[in-house]
Amino acid sequence: MIHYNNSYNPDSEGFYGQFGGAFIPEMLFSNINNLKNQYLEIIKDESFQKEFDNLLKDYVGRPTPLYFAKRLSEEIGAKIYFKREDLCHTGAHKVNNTIGQILLAQRLGKTRIIAETGAGQHGVATATVCALMGIQCIVYMGEIDIARQAPNVQRMKMLGAEVRPAKSGSKTLKDATNEAIRDWINNPIDTHYIIGSVVGPHPYPDMVAKFQSVISEEMKWQLKEKEGRENPDYIVACVGGGSNAAGAFYHYLDEPEVKLVLVEAAGEGIYSGKSAATSILGSRGVIHGSMTMLMQDPYGQIIEPHSISAGLDYPGIGPLHAHLIDSKRAQVFAATDDQAIEAAFHITQMEGIIPALETAHALAVLDQMEVNKDSVVIVNMSGRGDKDLNTYIAVQDSDKTENIPSSGI
Amino acid sequence: MNRINRLFEQKKKDVLNIYFTAGFPKLNDLSQIILELEKSGVDLIELGMPYSDPLADGETIQYSSSIALKNGMNLDLLFSQVNDVRQKTEIPIMLMGYYNQMIQYGEDKFLDKCVDAGIDGLIIPDIPLTYFEKNLQEKVEQKNLAMTFLVTPESGEERTKLADRLSSAFLYVVAKSSVTGKTEELNENQIDYFQELDSYQLKSPRLIGFGIHDRASFVNAAKYANGAIIGSAFIRVLRDKGIDGINAFVSQVRGV
């Protein structure tokens, strides 16, 4: 039985402090309300938990290892662990949530699934669970992301999903999310919308965080086995919407000695005008039905973000994270495109693990932590880099390769 | 008395509300469009504040919003243009947009600017009813701005009555759960729904919107309410024919 008690649960209206809620047009109200009234009861039900746990174990491959990165630890001068979500079926943590939501959708009697995707990892994870359950699946994806994440588009199609291009606005994740929400407005009865991150109207941020909380639940006993203590000094995770960070932080929220570090995508530089560093550049407002921090102009028009990583290319941040930052429970670092690329090559050559570009942002700030040799740092290795090979190959083939530091050994 | 309330006091049937996006098709068309609509026999203007992420809107209004933003429309310009046209007309004008626009502009400043410009009411579809009641209702009423909330066939009696109570302009009856811009004819279920609303003893006048696009659909919808709202269909007229197309379109809807 999973316990979800912590002092960072949202209130009955879905607010974490001043962030969260459900700012949705009336056309969505009955769907969201229905979900809000039922999700806690469903996911606490014994038969649900049994099915969820079994699928996480036998289908996803959980528990994922907590790996001691020996060479990197020596270099940094601290004990660095990777929580290996990259070893999950489909290549990232995203599937933890889609397994939970497909089981929920079945119990709600839904027969059609829609999803949005940026990097394509959530789209693949959704198409996968729909294939598993034999349910129709439609994935909205920005036209630009379709071009830069081609292998994942092909995977979704092979899994039987229909990939619909989002052609409005910036043609990336935020627009794919708009299109998915519009689809849901048009198809309120038979459809469940599987949101891929801790964003959107209540109850999504809480529901997705709970499904992802298995990450930190495992970390606790795994670290206890390895270090004799449950609590690390730092947990580091990249943040776009923030689902991997929410999962990695969840069971540590009420452990104040565990420092929580969010790493945002700074694109070409935080103030370059091509960035996705939401908490630094953003201000309070509503995006995708949630009151949170978002990047916007003085008139409230949402600014198109930029990151080399499609999964972090989002102008908002989940309301839980906005609250964690606002209340100083979490601290924020930023990594640029170049720093992420450099970290990806460095970690690959130090540890033999090719990380996703998203994850590479988290890996890029490790040398900025205040640590000593006994400090324990867990990095959430949220996804693997297969989907980003085109980007990595382009870097490798360019002159820039000369500048990428090798391990030196 | 607020111009919207005066309208519904004087006119109980066939109220025609036309939506268009400020700054579309050209940046400075707003004043001329409003005057032309009034001259053609429109009762109420719903003026869209163009938004980058209009969640409740279909392709047509997404398109007009993106063009308007590219043209350079923003809230300061919108208020100043409404202020200018207000010297020439007494037609009721409501602003329609999304809550984020109001938050970022500053709620109090936004409401003050509305009053100064001569705007009569607001439709902000993503403000939750209970949130409005708790955080905004008092402010909005103090400014004598009238509010409109949306109800759908899925809202149910209790929620419809709450929306009715909080609406001080009219109740926006969404004909079918969808985004804006569909053009299907009304079916029996929808008509049953409109008739069911009669039995709720609502205090607010009701206008039916979503899918109303020509004379037939207007007349049909107006039978079951105080009137109806046309949005996307009018945007298509502006897109294809510009300001010159307004009179012919409204006359056709009016049957004159």
XYZ file of C-alpha atoms in Angstrom:
665
model
C 0.000 0.000 0.000
C 1.460 3.324 -1.075
C 1.115 6.203 1.346
C 0.602 9.639 -0.072
C 0.561 11.663 3.122
C 2.693 14.754 3.061
C 2.240 18.401 3.881
C 2.524 19.366 0.203
C -0.741 17.796 -0.953
C -3.013 20.348 -2.647
C -6.167 21.585 -0.928
C -9.624 20.471 -2.049
C -9.618 23.035 -4.878
C -6.206 21.862 -6.058
C -4.109 24.725 -4.719
C -0.525 24.418 -3.504
C -0.258 27.752 -1.697
C -1.193 30.337 -4.323
C -0.606 27.954 -7.263
C -2.774 25.299 -8.907
C -6.555 25.192 -9.117
C -8.659 24.452 -12.189
C -9.022 27.489 -14.476
C -10.989 25.820 -17.222
C -13.884 26.774 -19.465
C -17.266 25.373 -18.443
C -17.154 22.947 -21.380
C -14.454 20.987 -19.503
C -15.988 21.249 -16.077
C -17.952 18.014 -15.917
C -14.995 15.940 -17.144
C -12.537 17.492 -14.717
C -14.999 17.385 -11.861
C -15.742 13.746 -12.506
C -12.031 12.977 -12.397
C -11.532 15.112 -9.290
C -14.312 13.307 -7.445
C -13.065 9.830 -8.304
C -9.293 9.750 -8.710
C -8.306 9.409 -5.066
C -10.810 6.692 -4.378
C -9.772 4.757 -7.491
C -6.026 4.930 -6.953
C -6.307 3.980 -3.292
C -8.425 0.957 -4.167
C -6.680 -2.344 -3.486
C -7.391 -3.915 -6.891
C -6.055 -0.798 -8.625
C -2.868 -0.796 -6.577
C -2.298 -4.479 -7.180
C -2.669 -4.115 -10.938
C -0.538 -0.950 -10.956
C 2.240 -2.573 -8.919
C 2.245 -5.730 -11.036
C 2.506 -3.796 -14.287
C 5.258 -1.572 -12.884
C 7.184 -4.694 -11.886
C 6.679 -7.041 -14.828
C 6.000 -4.635 -17.701
C 7.938 -1.487 -16.844
C 10.785 -3.310 -15.106
C 10.644 -1.729 -11.664
C 12.249 -1.204 -9.308
C 14.762 0.685 -11.413
C 18.312 0.504 -10.020
C 19.906 3.154 -7.856
C 23.342 3.127 -9.432
C 26.505 4.428 -7.748
C 28.385 6.392 -10.417
C 31.899 5.638 -9.230
C 34.056 7.526 -11.708
C 31.840 10.573 -11.698
C 31.806 10.518 -7.885
C 35.591 10.584 -7.804
C 35.643 13.492 -10.200
C 33.032 15.553 -8.350
C 34.223 14.628 -4.878
C 30.893 13.353 -3.579
C 28.817 10.186 -3.733
C 26.775 10.492 -6.916
C 23.918 8.079 -7.518
C 21.754 7.797 -10.628
C 18.136 6.718 -10.234
C 17.877 4.739 -13.440
C 14.474 5.740 -14.841
C 16.154 5.527 -18.252
C 15.894 1.751 -17.854
C 12.099 1.840 -17.704
C 10.259 0.231 -20.599
C 9.972 2.838 -23.379
C 13.088 4.640 -22.136
C 11.919 7.167 -19.562
C 9.940 7.703 -16.357
C 6.884 8.785 -18.379
C 5.457 5.260 -18.443
C 4.907 5.217 -14.642
C 2.185 7.795 -15.140
C 0.643 6.352 -18.294
C 0.245 2.937 -16.647
C -1.564 4.595 -13.759
C -3.769 6.718 -15.975
C -4.760 3.923 -18.371
C -5.913 1.808 -15.414
C -7.840 4.829 -14.164
C -9.374 5.463 -17.607
C -10.581 1.874 -17.743
C -12.263 2.249 -14.369
C -13.900 5.466 -15.581
C -15.305 3.535 -18.563
C -13.388 5.572 -21.164
C -12.771 4.058 -24.604
C -10.642 6.683 -26.321
C -7.341 8.152 -25.123
C -5.753 11.445 -26.114
C -2.358 12.785 -25.095
C 0.052 15.603 -25.852
C 3.746 15.102 -26.295
C 6.865 17.231 -26.650
C 9.926 15.012 -27.008
C 7.643 12.127 -27.848
C 8.486 10.141 -24.713
C 5.060 10.680 -23.167
C 3.423 10.007 -26.540
C 5.288 6.713 -26.839
C 4.476 5.804 -23.232
C 0.789 6.547 -23.874
C 0.695 4.697 -27.196
C 2.362 1.768 -25.425
C -0.214 1.424 -22.660
C -3.032 1.883 -25.182
C -1.613 -0.998 -27.224
C -1.324 -3.001 -24.015
C -4.995 -2.437 -23.215
C -6.351 -2.359 -26.771
C -7.656 1.213 -26.541
C -7.747 3.820 -29.327
C -4.982 6.411 -28.966
C -4.525 9.867 -30.480
C -1.373 11.858 -29.716
C -1.082 15.589 -30.390
C 2.425 16.746 -31.172
C 3.724 20.116 -32.354
C 4.694 20.169 -36.000
C 8.226 21.306 -35.114
C 8.625 18.520 -32.552
C 7.417 15.959 -35.091
C 10.344 16.980 -37.269
C 12.978 16.934 -34.510
C 11.807 13.734 -32.804
C 11.136 11.584 -35.859
C 12.063 8.191 -34.343
C 9.491 8.620 -31.568
C 6.817 9.545 -34.135
C 7.522 6.282 -35.936
C 7.384 4.354 -32.662
C 3.965 5.808 -31.835
C 2.653 4.899 -35.269
C 4.030 1.367 -34.989
C 2.230 1.057 -31.666
C -1.020 1.860 -33.459
C -1.473 5.467 -32.338
C -2.562 8.310 -34.571
C -0.170 11.278 -34.355
C -1.920 14.580 -35.063
C 0.268 17.612 -35.750
C -0.456 20.759 -33.710
C -0.123 23.574 -36.200
C -1.146 26.529 -34.050
C 1.089 28.968 -32.169
C 4.703 27.901 -31.766
C 3.908 24.352 -32.967
C 5.549 22.780 -29.902
C 4.463 21.251 -26.584
C 2.223 24.078 -25.363
C 0.276 24.025 -28.620
C -0.004 20.245 -28.598
C -1.460 20.605 -25.088
C -3.962 23.227 -26.309
C -5.031 20.904 -29.129
C -5.461 17.955 -26.771
C -7.592 20.079 -24.428
C -9.736 21.226 -27.384
C -10.168 17.601 -28.444
C -11.349 16.787 -24.929
C -13.844 19.654 -25.004
C -15.214 18.220 -28.265
C -15.295 14.615 -26.993
C -16.298 14.836 -23.340
C -18.062 11.512 -22.916
C -15.880 8.689 -24.238
C -12.423 10.258 -23.954
C -9.815 10.410 -21.205
C -6.951 12.851 -21.554
C -3.647 11.425 -20.282
C -1.596 14.508 -19.425
C 2.099 13.673 -19.333
C 3.338 16.043 -16.687
C 2.392 17.595 -13.348
C 0.640 20.419 -15.190
C -2.939 21.206 -16.207
C -6.042 21.705 -14.090
C -6.491 19.990 -10.724
C -6.477 16.990 -10.208
C -3.826 16.339 -12.866
C -0.767 17.786 -11.088
C -1.537 15.781 -7.962
C -2.548 12.623 -9.793
C 0.554 12.552 -11.999
C 2.802 13.316 -9.004
C 1.274 10.393 -7.123
C 1.846 7.989 -10.023
C 5.441 9.190 -10.372
C 6.073 9.065 -6.610
C 7.142 5.431 -6.991
C 10.539 6.894 -7.975
C 11.255 8.406 -4.553
C 9.539 5.548 -2.760
C 12.153 3.196 -4.206
C 15.004 5.661 -3.646
C 14.359 5.576 0.099
C 14.876 1.865 0.638
C 17.541 1.617 -2.038
C 19.672 4.323 -0.481
C 19.119 2.783 2.945
C 20.571 -0.482 1.608
C 23.585 1.231 0.076
C 24.363 4.022 2.505
C 22.516 3.041 5.650
C 20.345 6.132 5.408
C 17.183 6.951 3.504
C 17.908 10.620 2.932
C 20.469 11.955 0.461
C 21.853 15.479 0.781
C 20.653 16.465 -2.675
C 18.144 15.264 -5.235
C 18.703 16.796 -8.651
C 16.159 16.642 -11.466
C 15.497 18.515 -14.684
C 12.207 20.377 -14.958
C 10.014 21.293 -17.882
C 6.507 20.616 -16.615
C 8.205 18.687 -13.845
C 6.914 15.110 -13.637
C 10.246 13.372 -13.090
C 11.196 15.949 -10.471
C 7.833 15.578 -8.728
C 8.312 11.808 -8.589
C 11.890 12.060 -7.352
C 11.002 14.633 -4.676
C 7.627 13.323 -3.540
C 8.523 11.217 -0.498
C 11.249 13.655 0.524
C 9.135 16.805 0.570
C 8.782 16.657 4.330
C 12.477 15.883 4.922
C 13.933 19.399 5.107
C 17.556 18.212 5.279
C 17.191 16.817 1.738
C 17.955 19.669 -0.645
C 15.765 19.589 -3.729
C 17.319 20.946 -6.915
C 15.362 21.731 -10.080
C 17.313 22.333 -13.275
C 15.646 24.432 -15.932
C 16.610 24.713 -19.582
C 18.357 28.020 -20.205
C 18.452 27.477 -23.977
C 21.012 29.794 -25.517
C 21.336 31.664 -22.202
C 18.765 32.694 -19.601
C 18.444 36.250 -20.934
C 19.204 35.451 -24.575
C 15.547 35.580 -25.574
C 15.827 31.894 -26.465
C 15.306 30.147 -23.168
C 12.856 27.987 -21.233
C 13.938 29.066 -17.723
C 10.374 29.530 -16.521
C 10.860 30.181 -12.838
C 13.518 32.824 -13.496
C 11.862 34.553 -16.475
C 8.253 33.868 -15.594
C 5.541 35.517 -13.561
C 2.311 34.307 -11.962
C -0.529 33.455 -14.311
C -2.713 30.753 -15.839
C -1.536 28.240 -18.408
C -3.373 25.065 -19.411
C -5.879 25.494 -16.620
C -3.411 25.971 -13.791
C -2.273 29.031 -11.826
C 1.493 28.839 -11.861
C 4.655 30.570 -13.083
C 4.842 31.095 -16.818
C 6.776 33.005 -19.437
C 4.614 35.825 -20.761
C 4.756 39.368 -22.091
C 3.294 42.395 -20.205
C -0.112 41.678 -21.802
C -0.240 38.058 -20.676
C 0.566 36.600 -24.100
C 2.469 33.383 -23.563
C 6.043 33.561 -24.817
C 7.373 30.790 -26.987
C 10.221 29.151 -25.110
C 13.360 27.624 -26.527
C 15.371 24.616 -25.509
C 17.418 22.129 -27.480
C 15.456 19.532 -25.547
C 11.855 19.181 -26.699
C 10.819 17.799 -23.313
C 11.868 20.981 -21.487
C 10.569 23.363 -24.151
C 7.554 24.456 -22.084
C 6.705 28.015 -20.974
C 5.122 26.945 -17.675
C 6.012 24.745 -14.701
C 3.819 22.473 -12.590
C 2.052 24.312 -9.739
C 3.657 22.084 -7.091
C 7.086 23.216 -8.308
C 5.999 26.864 -8.434
C 5.022 26.451 -4.784
C 8.243 24.608 -3.847
C 10.276 27.418 -5.413
C 8.102 30.174 -3.953
C 8.352 28.679 -0.458
C 12.126 28.082 -0.905
C 11.715 24.338 -0.429
C 13.392 23.756 -3.804
C 16.197 25.684 -5.435
C 16.555 26.293 -9.135
C 19.608 25.983 -11.363
C 19.718 26.476 -15.104
C 21.740 24.764 -17.825
C 22.150 26.017 -21.380
C 21.858 23.949 -24.547
C 25.641 23.817 -24.811
C 26.128 22.852 -21.175
C 23.585 20.046 -21.557
C 25.294 18.718 -24.676
C 28.660 18.871 -22.982
C 27.318 17.027 -19.934
C 25.677 14.385 -22.124
C 28.993 13.545 -23.815
C 30.919 13.716 -20.563
C 28.593 11.375 -18.663
C 28.427 8.999 -21.598
C 32.206 8.691 -21.593
C 32.525 8.582 -17.797
C 29.767 6.106 -17.030
C 28.780 4.436 -20.302
C 25.248 5.804 -20.094
C 23.843 7.964 -22.897
C 21.310 10.256 -21.210
C 18.317 11.988 -22.764
C 18.910 15.662 -23.536
C 16.418 16.566 -20.787
C 18.345 14.557 -18.208
C 21.613 16.043 -19.453
C 20.467 19.394 -18.043
C 20.336 17.893 -14.548
C 23.763 16.333 -15.053
C 25.195 19.673 -16.182
C 24.963 21.379 -12.777
C 26.497 18.691 -10.548
C 29.769 20.602 -10.230
C 27.805 23.554 -8.800
C 26.534 21.677 -5.719
C 28.201 22.459 -2.419
C 29.426 19.000 -1.508
C 32.136 17.098 0.332
C 33.250 13.502 -0.098
C 30.541 12.167 2.218
C 27.715 14.074 0.564
C 25.157 11.910 -1.196
C 23.645 13.296 -4.394
C 20.928 11.473 -6.330
C 20.394 12.549 -9.914
C 17.161 11.384 -11.436
C 18.265 9.819 -14.723
C 14.856 10.490 -16.210
C 15.389 9.116 -19.706
C 17.825 7.588 -22.140
C 19.335 9.314 -25.128
C 18.293 7.051 -28.007
C 15.677 9.560 -29.159
C 18.311 12.329 -29.211
C 20.893 10.507 -31.290
C 20.291 12.795 -34.259
C 21.214 15.799 -32.130
C 24.227 14.042 -30.648
C 25.376 12.859 -34.079
C 25.139 16.389 -35.441
C 27.316 17.638 -32.588
C 29.785 14.813 -33.052
C 30.057 15.504 -36.770
C 30.583 19.219 -36.309
C 33.784 21.007 -35.426
C 32.490 21.450 -31.927
C 33.532 17.899 -31.165
C 37.050 19.163 -30.586
C 35.804 21.157 -27.633
C 33.969 18.380 -25.883
C 36.078 17.310 -22.938
C 36.729 13.600 -22.879
C 37.036 11.660 -19.682
C 40.789 11.894 -19.942
C 41.296 8.298 -18.906
C -27.960 51.632 -15.531
C -25.449 49.466 -17.376
C -26.047 49.479 -21.163
C -26.368 45.685 -21.240
C -29.073 45.584 -18.588
C -30.895 48.404 -20.359
C -30.796 46.427 -23.615
C -32.364 43.339 -22.070
C -34.976 45.465 -20.308
C -36.035 46.939 -23.615
C -35.640 43.893 -25.812
C -36.705 40.399 -24.791
C -36.496 38.526 -28.095
C -34.120 38.084 -31.035
C -31.191 39.848 -29.406
C -28.266 39.537 -31.807
C -24.800 39.462 -30.249
C -21.838 39.484 -32.640
C -18.317 38.480 -31.632
C -15.176 39.667 -33.338
C -11.512 39.847 -32.415
C -10.018 43.285 -31.781
C -7.242 44.041 -34.272
C -8.651 41.757 -36.971
C -8.547 41.857 -39.931
C -6.567 45.131 -39.700
C -5.133 46.749 -36.583
C -7.377 49.836 -36.687
C -10.646 48.284 -37.961
C -12.303 48.054 -34.543
C -14.162 51.346 -34.591
C -15.483 50.979 -38.116
C -16.598 47.367 -37.499
C -18.534 48.333 -34.364
C -20.268 51.269 -36.070
C -21.127 49.157 -39.102
C -22.505 46.364 -36.901
C -24.677 48.845 -35.004
C -25.972 50.388 -38.219
C -26.791 46.909 -39.555
C -28.996 46.073 -36.579
C -26.756 44.251 -34.115
C -27.753 44.697 -30.464
C -24.623 43.754 -28.547
C -20.907 43.542 -29.318
C -18.659 40.853 -27.864
C -15.146 42.100 -28.414
C -12.421 39.464 -28.295
C -9.102 40.318 -26.662
C -6.728 38.383 -28.929
C -4.833 35.735 -26.988
C -1.877 33.518 -27.783
C -3.497 30.413 -26.298
C -7.299 30.573 -26.686
C -8.208 27.193 -25.194
C -11.957 27.312 -25.760
C -11.722 28.482 -29.349
C -11.650 26.561 -32.599
C -9.496 27.233 -35.632
C -11.322 30.330 -36.892
C -10.909 32.371 -33.724
C -7.386 31.016 -33.174
C -6.651 32.383 -36.636
C -8.169 35.819 -36.030
C -6.349 36.029 -32.688
C -2.979 35.217 -34.181
C -3.450 37.748 -37.005
C -4.565 40.419 -34.537
C -1.495 39.820 -32.374
C 0.757 39.942 -35.423
C -0.930 43.222 -36.373
C 0.186 44.580 -33.001
C -3.063 44.593 -31.034
C -2.670 44.729 -27.257
C -4.862 45.709 -24.314
C -3.689 49.325 -24.117
C -4.472 49.862 -27.773
C -7.771 48.025 -27.426
C -8.889 50.236 -24.535
C -7.910 53.360 -26.427
C -9.763 52.270 -29.587
C -12.902 51.402 -27.590
C -12.658 54.751 -25.853
C -12.665 56.481 -29.256
C -15.633 54.582 -30.660
C -17.542 55.071 -27.407
C -17.797 58.777 -28.277
C -19.866 57.774 -31.306
C -22.121 54.959 -30.111
C -24.127 53.706 -27.142
C -24.170 50.058 -28.262
C -23.319 47.732 -25.338
C -19.797 46.311 -25.594
C -18.505 43.293 -23.682
C -14.914 42.096 -23.580
C -14.215 38.410 -24.071
C -10.829 36.924 -23.249
C -8.836 34.726 -20.941
C -8.060 35.193 -17.268
C -4.302 35.291 -17.754
C -4.628 38.521 -19.724
C -6.435 40.133 -16.828
C -3.975 38.840 -14.199
C -0.873 40.006 -16.013
C -2.333 43.423 -16.843
C -3.298 43.779 -13.166
C -6.876 42.985 -12.139
C -7.671 46.392 -10.676
C -6.025 48.308 -13.503
C -7.849 46.110 -16.023
C -11.246 46.820 -14.460
C -10.547 50.548 -14.206
C -9.503 50.700 -17.844
C -12.697 48.873 -18.860
C -14.786 51.469 -17.065
C -12.793 54.382 -18.493
C -13.119 53.053 -22.032
C -16.876 52.571 -21.736
C -16.910 48.777 -21.709
C -20.060 47.343 -20.144
C -19.272 43.754 -19.274
C -16.921 40.793 -19.294
C -16.875 37.195 -20.479
C -13.818 35.366 -19.143
C -14.624 31.686 -19.666
C -11.730 30.217 -17.690
C -12.498 31.920 -14.370
C -14.127 29.260 -12.171
C -17.504 30.269 -10.716
C -16.533 29.758 -7.093
C -13.190 31.528 -7.602
C -15.015 34.513 -9.089
C -17.451 34.606 -6.202
C -14.646 34.556 -3.650
C -12.044 36.774 -5.311
C -13.556 39.001 -7.985
C -17.300 39.487 -7.737
C -17.188 42.400 -5.335
C -14.588 44.303 -7.378
C -16.441 43.771 -10.652
C -19.792 44.828 -9.197
C -18.288 47.933 -7.621
C -17.256 49.041 -11.107
C -20.775 48.440 -12.432
C -19.404 45.962 -14.984
C -21.817 43.190 -15.930
C -20.613 39.593 -15.972
C -21.560 36.667 -18.183
C -20.864 33.013 -17.412
C -21.216 29.982 -19.648
C -23.415 26.937 -19.076
C -23.460 23.735 -21.123
C -25.803 20.737 -21.370
C -23.463 18.993 -18.886
C -23.551 21.767 -16.255
C -26.626 20.420 -14.462
C -29.304 22.316 -12.586
C -27.348 23.317 -9.479
C -24.367 24.678 -11.369
C -26.527 26.395 -13.960
C -28.333 28.193 -11.153
C -24.992 29.276 -9.664
C -23.821 30.604 -13.050
C -27.169 32.379 -13.387
C -26.831 33.964 -9.961
C -23.293 35.193 -10.679
C -24.160 36.484 -14.151
C -25.255 40.083 -14.168
C -25.283 40.602 -17.974
C -26.783 37.464 -19.489
C -26.284 33.715 -19.272
C -24.267 32.303 -22.185
C -25.900 29.017 -23.147
C -23.403 26.798 -24.971
C -25.476 24.801 -27.433
C -23.135 21.844 -27.493
C -20.003 20.868 -25.627
C -17.366 21.821 -28.158
C -14.909 24.556 -28.983
C -16.214 27.500 -31.004
C -16.731 27.422 -34.749
C -18.728 24.251 -35.491
C -21.693 24.647 -37.814
C -23.964 21.682 -37.143
C -27.721 22.263 -37.043
C -29.470 22.117 -33.665
C -30.781 18.669 -32.819
C -33.581 17.423 -30.569
C -31.353 16.861 -27.534
C -30.174 20.435 -27.664
C -33.705 21.746 -27.976
C -34.714 19.587 -24.993
C -31.857 21.181 -23.096
C -32.917 24.735 -23.979
C -36.454 23.943 -22.856
C -35.219 22.402 -19.638
C -33.521 25.710 -18.831
C -36.969 27.345 -18.918
C -38.001 25.186 -15.995
C -35.093 26.386 -13.816
C -36.679 29.807 -13.200
C -33.454 31.641 -14.040
C -33.170 35.371 -13.403
C -30.767 36.205 -16.265
C -31.602 36.706 -19.908
C -30.162 33.888 -22.011
C -28.275 33.971 -25.299
C -27.414 30.777 -27.156
C -23.988 30.488 -28.751
C -21.574 28.033 -30.421
C -22.531 26.892 -33.908
C -24.886 29.787 -34.786
C -23.776 30.849 -38.251
C -26.649 32.046 -40.488
C -30.302 33.139 -40.485
C -31.729 29.637 -40.076
C -29.580 28.750 -37.093
C -30.112 32.183 -35.532
C -33.893 32.068 -35.842
C -34.000 28.512 -34.568
C -31.829 29.242 -31.525
C -33.524 32.548 -30.758
C -36.832 30.686 -30.361
C -35.509 29.067 -27.185
C -33.826 32.070 -25.570
C -33.655 35.857 -25.664
C -31.390 35.730 -28.652
C -28.173 34.248 -29.931
C -24.460 34.872 -30.463
C -22.545 34.596 -33.727
C -18.753 34.477 -33.599
C -16.707 32.315 -35.951
C -19.113 32.747 -38.876
C -18.710 36.511 -38.625
C -14.904 36.193 -38.402
C -15.061 34.258 -41.674
C -16.990 37.145 -43.238
C -14.350 39.627 -42.089
C -11.620 37.325 -43.327
C -13.139 36.856 -46.772
C -14.908 40.159 -47.434
C -13.617 42.622 -44.866
C -15.723 45.465 -43.495
C -17.667 45.665 -46.760
C -19.222 42.272 -46.033
C -20.731 43.250 -42.682
C -24.015 44.783 -43.757
C -24.951 41.976 -46.139
C -24.189 39.316 -43.511
C -26.138 40.948 -40.682
C -29.060 41.749 -42.992
C -29.187 38.122 -44.053
C -29.210 36.967 -40.399
C -31.894 39.538 -39.585
C -33.939 38.573 -42.644
C -34.158 42.093 -44.011
